[in-house]
Rosetta silent file (secondary structure, phi, psi, omega in degrees, C-alpha in Angstrom):
SEQUENCE: XXXXXXXXXXXXXXXXXXXXXXXXXXXXXXXXXXXXXXXXXXXXXXXXXXXXXXXXXXXXXXXXXXXXXXXXXXXXXXXXXXXXXXXXXXXXXXXXXXXXXXXXXXXXXXXXXXXXXXXXXXXXXXXXXXXXXXXXXXXXXXXXXXXXXXXXXXXXXXXXXXXXXXXXXXXXXXXXXXXXXXXXXXXXXX
SCORE:     score description
SCORE:     0.000 S_00000001
   1 L     0.000  134.340  178.166   12.209    6.716  -10.395 S_00000001
   2 L  -111.000  119.114  178.602   10.401    6.465   -7.060 S_00000001
   3 L   -60.543  133.538  178.093    7.818    9.172   -6.346 S_00000001
   4 E   -83.576  128.597 -179.820    8.599   11.066   -3.127 S_00000001
   5 E   -96.315  -41.372 -179.382    5.663   11.106   -0.738 S_00000001
   6 E  -158.503  151.042  174.018    7.149   13.062    2.172 S_00000001
   7 E  -133.755  124.258  179.677   10.426   14.466    3.500 S_00000001
   8 E  -160.831  138.270  174.127   10.766   15.340    7.181 S_00000001
   9 L    47.083   45.156  177.134   13.418   15.292    9.899 S_00000001
  10 L    80.017    5.138  178.092   16.018   13.478    7.806 S_00000001
  11 E  -110.924  145.328  176.239   13.573   10.835    6.531 S_00000001
  12 E  -125.275  122.353  176.677   12.390   10.395    2.965 S_00000001
  13 E  -101.758  123.459  179.754    9.218    8.401    2.247 S_00000001
  14 E  -126.033  157.520  174.064    8.972    7.121   -1.318 S_00000001
  15 L   -89.438  124.437  171.886    6.586    4.886   -3.219 S_00000001
  16 L   -70.199  120.396 -175.752    8.209    1.698   -4.435 S_00000001
  17 L   -55.468  138.402  177.799    7.096    1.720   -8.087 S_00000001
  18 H   -56.599  -27.404 -178.374    4.406   -0.835   -8.939 S_00000001
  19 H   -65.285  -14.078  178.990    6.634   -1.862  -11.861 S_00000001
  20 H   -90.986    9.989 -175.946    9.029   -3.523   -9.379 S_00000001
  21 L   -59.881  -31.248 -179.074    6.351   -6.021   -8.293 S_00000001
  22 L  -130.146   66.127 -179.852    8.053   -8.883  -10.132 S_00000001
  23 L   -70.275  163.738  178.015   11.782   -8.137  -10.292 S_00000001
  24 L   -57.582  -41.290  170.528   14.261  -10.704  -11.654 S_00000001
  25 L  -132.650  171.452 -175.485   15.401  -11.165   -8.067 S_00000001
  26 L   -86.124    6.959 -178.803   14.025   -9.679   -4.875 S_00000001
  27 E  -107.341  126.018  175.215   17.038   -7.411   -4.310 S_00000001
  28 E  -132.800  179.620  174.226   17.096   -3.839   -5.556 S_00000001
  29 E  -139.439  153.302  177.166   18.750   -0.667   -4.342 S_00000001
  30 E  -105.368  132.169  177.169   17.656    2.899   -3.755 S_00000001
  31 L  -116.408  125.735 -178.910   19.890    5.694   -4.969 S_00000001
  32 L  -106.629  135.015  178.448   19.359    9.174   -3.522 S_00000001
  33 E  -122.924  142.046  168.411   20.461   12.338   -5.331 S_00000001
  34 E  -123.909  105.142 -171.227   20.599   15.937   -4.183 S_00000001
  35 L    65.557 -126.579  178.179   21.149   17.942   -7.330 S_00000001
  36 L   -96.016   -3.614  179.688   23.980   16.114   -9.119 S_00000001
  37 E   -82.955  129.392  176.767   25.451   14.683   -5.891 S_00000001
  38 E  -105.951  149.717  177.920   24.625   11.032   -5.244 S_00000001
  39 L  -106.199  168.821 -179.506   24.679    9.331   -1.863 S_00000001
  40 L   -56.752  140.165  179.077   25.526    5.698   -1.083 S_00000001
  41 L   -71.659  152.375 -178.104   22.949    3.285   -2.466 S_00000001
  42 E  -115.074  113.940  178.627   20.652    1.525   -0.006 S_00000001
  43 E   -71.645  138.401  176.797   20.003   -2.185   -0.703 S_00000001
  44 E  -135.203  155.257  174.723   16.372   -3.262   -0.246 S_00000001
  45 E  -108.370  132.995 -178.322   14.471   -6.502   -0.622 S_00000001
  46 L   -94.488  129.531  175.351   11.166   -6.380   -2.517 S_00000001
  47 L  -113.592  156.839  177.772    8.203   -8.347   -1.173 S_00000001
  48 L   -60.484  -39.675  175.214    4.857   -8.892   -2.910 S_00000001
  49 L  -156.817  152.104  177.618    3.247   -7.073    0.014 S_00000001
  50 L  -156.450   74.123 -170.573    4.216   -5.781    3.438 S_00000001
  51 L   -74.889  132.572  175.302    1.202   -3.899    4.759 S_00000001
  52 E  -140.613  141.293  175.316    1.582   -1.460    7.664 S_00000001
  53 E   -84.740  147.118  176.852   -0.812    1.146    9.052 S_00000001
  54 L   -76.913  140.474  174.341    0.362    4.739    9.472 S_00000001
  55 E  -128.899  163.421 -177.010    0.638    5.986   13.018 S_00000001
  56 L   -85.486  -11.780 -176.402    1.186    9.394   14.543 S_00000001
  57 L    83.790  -11.257  179.663    4.011    8.243   16.821 S_00000001
  58 L   -76.100  116.695  179.129    2.027    9.540   19.814 S_00000001
  59 L  -110.752   23.983 -177.404    2.106    6.868   22.534 S_00000001
  60 L   -80.745   70.967  177.159    0.466    8.977   25.206 S_00000001
  61 L  -152.966  166.692 -174.948   -2.095    6.356   26.265 S_00000001
  62 L   -64.369  -20.610 -179.410   -2.408    3.597   28.876 S_00000001
  63 L   -90.703  -10.877 -174.933   -1.358    0.911   26.341 S_00000001
  64 L    55.337   34.789  175.864    1.805    2.753   25.203 S_00000001
  65 L  -105.542  150.947  179.284    0.774    1.968   21.609 S_00000001
  66 L   -68.687  144.492  173.873    0.992    4.522   18.783 S_00000001
  67 E   -76.717  129.014  178.420   -2.180    6.358   17.833 S_00000001
  68 E   -71.047  150.357  169.526   -3.178    5.463   14.267 S_00000001
  69 L   -74.372  109.221 -171.551   -3.683    8.135   11.624 S_00000001
  70 E  -142.641  152.703  173.866   -7.467    7.821   11.433 S_00000001
  71 E  -115.491  139.606  173.800  -10.622    9.629   10.385 S_00000001
  72 L   -74.503  170.272 -176.934  -13.943    9.347   12.184 S_00000001
  73 L   -58.559  -29.334  179.499  -17.084    8.478   10.228 S_00000001
  74 L   -83.668    3.095  178.397  -17.877   12.199    9.774 S_00000001
  75 L    91.407   -4.299  178.901  -14.454   12.780    8.132 S_00000001
  76 L   -81.125  156.620 -178.468  -12.899   14.528   11.128 S_00000001
  77 E   -71.763  130.538  177.500   -9.491   13.505   12.465 S_00000001
  78 L   -75.055  131.515  177.987   -9.661   10.951   15.280 S_00000001
  79 E  -159.905  175.023  177.967   -7.896   12.109   18.451 S_00000001
  80 L   -63.569  -25.792  178.331   -8.254   12.175   22.225 S_00000001
  81 L   -95.226   -5.008  179.195  -10.137   15.465   21.828 S_00000001
  82 E  -143.629   70.255 -174.934  -12.243   14.184   18.903 S_00000001
  83 L   -76.894  162.787  173.470  -13.037   10.504   19.551 S_00000001
  84 E   -83.572  154.243  175.200  -15.132    8.129   17.440 S_00000001
  85 L   -88.835  146.910  175.131  -18.478    6.878   18.729 S_00000001
  86 L   -55.879  142.908  177.880  -18.996    3.180   19.422 S_00000001
  87 L    83.870   -6.584 -179.802  -20.616    1.383   16.482 S_00000001
  88 L   -90.862  179.088  178.483  -19.345    3.848   13.858 S_00000001
  89 E  -105.686  133.346  172.135  -16.818    3.347   11.079 S_00000001
  90 E  -114.598  147.914  177.053  -13.284    4.737   11.301 S_00000001
  91 E  -107.850  126.383  174.948  -10.899    4.949    8.359 S_00000001
  92 E  -115.658  158.736 -172.553   -7.247    4.078    8.928 S_00000001
  93 E  -129.867  150.044  178.965   -4.506    4.411    6.333 S_00000001
  94 E  -161.805 -167.098  176.934   -1.366    2.521    5.428 S_00000001
  95 E  -154.206  173.543  175.922    0.755    1.280    2.556 S_00000001
  96 L   103.089   18.250 -179.875    2.621   -1.772    1.379 S_00000001
  97 L   -82.081  -16.822 -174.613   -0.085   -3.851   -0.316 S_00000001
  98 L    84.406 -153.173 -175.061    1.668   -4.096   -3.652 S_00000001
  99 L   -75.448  127.370  177.057   -0.319   -4.106   -6.887 S_00000001
 100 L   -96.597  173.223  178.896   -4.068   -3.628   -6.456 S_00000001
 101 E  -126.098  125.044   -2.939   -6.825   -4.544   -8.905 S_00000001
 102 L   -67.873  155.288 -177.604   -7.482   -2.675  -11.135 S_00000001
 103 L   -60.333  151.355 -179.844   -3.814   -1.602  -11.289 S_00000001
 104 L  -112.107  161.408  179.354   -2.902    1.949  -10.314 S_00000001
 105 L   -83.992  129.375  175.348   -0.413    4.414  -11.781 S_00000001
 106 L   -59.527  130.605  176.747    2.859    4.806   -9.893 S_00000001
 107 L    79.029    4.032 -179.349    3.055    8.320   -8.461 S_00000001
 108 L   -88.823  178.628  174.343   -0.547    9.161   -9.284 S_00000001
 109 E  -117.530  143.460  174.492   -3.409   10.331   -7.138 S_00000001
 110 L   -78.638  132.222 -174.441   -6.692    8.528   -6.690 S_00000001
 111 L   -69.682  153.616  171.391   -9.514   10.803   -7.919 S_00000001
 112 L  -121.345  125.312  -15.913  -12.190   12.411   -5.736 S_00000001
 113 L   -67.871  163.725  179.775  -14.838   11.294   -6.286 S_00000001
 114 L   -55.529  134.837 -179.776  -13.560    8.015   -7.718 S_00000001
 115 L   -72.316  -21.101 -179.441  -13.906    7.993  -11.518 S_00000001
 116 L  -157.007 -159.326  179.632  -14.760    4.308  -11.382 S_00000001
 117 L   -64.134  141.843  176.650  -14.524    1.431   -8.962 S_00000001
 118 L   -70.403  148.186  177.502  -11.837    1.843   -6.334 S_00000001
 119 L   -70.351  143.552 -177.648   -8.896   -0.542   -6.567 S_00000001
 120 E  -127.135  160.316  176.937   -9.065   -3.406   -4.109 S_00000001
 121 L   -90.051  144.762  174.789   -6.696   -5.922   -2.623 S_00000001
 122 L   -92.600    3.035 -179.371   -7.053   -9.616   -3.406 S_00000001
 123 L   -77.429  156.844  174.939   -5.499  -10.429   -0.041 S_00000001
 124 E   -83.508  151.813 -174.039   -7.454  -11.869    2.851 S_00000001
 125 E  -124.759  150.476  171.120   -8.013   -9.584    5.832 S_00000001
 126 E  -143.976  152.288 -174.874   -8.297   -9.922    9.550 S_00000001
 127 E  -137.171  139.564  172.569   -8.848   -7.274   12.199 S_00000001
 128 E  -102.037  123.844  176.084   -8.250   -7.026   15.936 S_00000001
 129 L    97.843  -23.249 -179.135  -10.828   -4.891   17.733 S_00000001
 130 E  -103.068  162.497  178.831  -13.255   -4.297   14.875 S_00000001
 131 E   -97.637   -7.181  178.251  -16.373   -6.241   13.947 S_00000001
 132 E  -178.634  163.658  178.070  -15.841   -5.911   10.196 S_00000001
 133 E  -124.624   89.181 -177.430  -13.929   -4.288    7.349 S_00000001
 134 E   -65.040  -25.973  179.021  -16.506   -2.845    4.913 S_00000001
 135 E  -148.331  141.013  177.189  -13.802   -1.469    2.596 S_00000001
 136 E  -150.283  107.804 -178.489  -10.089   -2.101    2.030 S_00000001
 137 E   176.670 -153.204 -175.969   -8.360   -0.599   -1.015 S_00000001
 138 E   -63.302  149.400 -176.951   -7.151    2.617   -2.648 S_00000001
 139 L  -101.945  111.968 -178.784   -7.675    5.881   -0.748 S_00000001
 140 L   -55.133  133.227  177.243   -9.549    8.561   -2.759 S_00000001
 141 L    83.973   -8.206 -179.579   -7.575   11.806   -3.092 S_00000001
 142 L  -108.941  173.516  178.435   -4.337   10.338   -1.783 S_00000001
 143 E   -55.628  147.861  178.277   -1.274    8.843   -3.469 S_00000001
 144 L   -63.686   -9.893  177.237   -1.828    5.562   -5.280 S_00000001
 145 L   -86.728   -8.875 -175.863    0.558    4.034   -2.726 S_00000001
 146 E   -95.858  134.327 -179.910   -1.834    4.755    0.163 S_00000001
 147 E  -110.275  142.886  177.946   -4.419    2.178    1.221 S_00000001
 148 E  -114.828  134.412  173.880   -7.589    2.922    3.189 S_00000001
 149 E  -121.750  119.981  175.133   -9.272    0.469    5.556 S_00000001
 150 E   -93.134  120.945 -174.687  -12.749    1.300    6.847 S_00000001
 151 E  -113.913  127.229  177.167  -13.230   -0.493   10.167 S_00000001
 152 E   -83.829  119.974  178.801  -16.599   -1.050   11.845 S_00000001
 153 E   -80.889  152.031  176.018  -16.273   -0.506   15.594 S_00000001
 154 L   -61.410  148.408  179.346  -18.250   -2.638   18.043 S_00000001
 155 L   -69.720  -29.100  178.572  -21.563   -1.116   19.150 S_00000001
 156 L  -117.876  119.970  177.382  -20.626   -1.727   22.786 S_00000001
 157 L  -123.369  125.835 -175.204  -17.152   -0.735   23.982 S_00000001
 158 L   -65.791  153.532  178.915  -16.328   -1.179   27.654 S_00000001
 159 L   101.897  172.621  178.993  -15.380    1.766   29.797 S_00000001
 160 L  -131.818  159.497  179.728  -16.629    5.311   30.117 S_00000001
 161 L    73.458 -168.726  178.744  -15.457    8.675   28.859 S_00000001
 162 L   -82.934  130.733 -177.369  -12.854    9.181   26.163 S_00000001
 163 E  -150.905  156.492  175.230  -10.382    6.299   26.022 S_00000001
 164 E   -72.931  146.986  179.265   -7.916    4.604   23.688 S_00000001
 165 E  -127.988  123.358 -174.513   -9.224    1.572   21.804 S_00000001
 166 E   -75.765  136.780  178.887   -6.776   -1.078   20.547 S_00000001
 167 E  -140.581  160.209  169.123   -6.817   -2.073   16.855 S_00000001
 168 E  -159.910  149.387  175.723   -4.794   -4.016   14.299 S_00000001
 169 E  -134.283  136.997  176.844   -5.361   -5.001   10.648 S_00000001
 170 E  -130.941  143.510  175.381   -3.489   -7.691    8.746 S_00000001
 171 E  -120.072  134.181 -177.473   -3.531   -8.632    5.068 S_00000001
 172 E  -147.944  157.791 -179.827   -2.305  -12.053    3.969 S_00000001
 173 L   -84.349  163.947 -173.796   -2.469  -14.324    0.925 S_00000001
 174 L   -62.855  -25.836 -177.924   -4.658  -17.408    0.758 S_00000001
 175 L   -88.646   -4.846  178.262   -1.716  -19.806    1.155 S_00000001
 176 L   -90.160  152.104  171.317   -0.469  -18.148    4.339 S_00000001
 177 L   -77.063  130.197 -179.691   -1.610  -19.009    7.818 S_00000001
 178 L   -53.907  133.535 -177.981   -3.478  -15.961    9.141 S_00000001
 179 L   -68.242  143.705  173.463   -1.126  -14.047   11.405 S_00000001
 180 L   -68.117  130.234 -175.839   -1.913  -13.970   15.110 S_00000001
 181 L  -100.696  132.528  171.073   -3.097  -10.453   15.747 S_00000001
 182 L  -122.524  157.321  178.675   -2.146   -8.343   18.690 S_00000001
 183 L   -56.194  134.077 -179.838   -3.030   -4.685   19.091 S_00000001
 184 L  -109.769  -18.307 -177.968   -0.730   -2.549   16.907 S_00000001
 185 E  -171.808 -176.532 -178.820   -2.094    0.888   17.747 S_00000001
 186 E  -132.142  156.364  162.958   -5.036    2.815   19.092 S_00000001
 187 E  -120.650  175.726  179.701   -7.783    5.145   18.049 S_00000001
 188 E  -113.293  135.432 -178.236   -9.869    7.118   20.534 S_00000001
 189 E  -127.683  161.496  174.687  -13.509    6.317   21.324 S_00000001
 190 L  -136.022    0.000    0.000  -16.228    7.669   23.569 S_00000001
């Protein structure tokens, strides 16, 4: 069983169960049911991790990049009408890290406040646009499939007024060559 995270406009977002982290082979299939009616199975390949940040789909900016789903340091939603200040921390969210340490329950929620240490990734991290990643791991209050990355913005950001700011985050294992990073999305800064 795969916990359903969201259903909208003909799309279904599910959590790939942590228990599938080490399948006999990397090929599995998803079977969708509506009541007792089943639909054609969908073959998928399982990877140890395939991290992606969530975006809003809004590309209304000079870079034509999607705006990331992000929170400003004060907990408010980052947007063109509510930008982050230079030098602050923004939180972006994504999924696809695989099993974190300590392990999490498939389909569960991370407690608020955390009952103990938050789960963290053992992967190496790199960031485009930020000066550091103070935290990267489970997101309190959200599904155990959701990962939170707190990104420290540079103290000096060129330009004036409210503007989009390009970012990207990548997670990779120690034996991989760090991926070349290009901007993957934007947040808004002032």
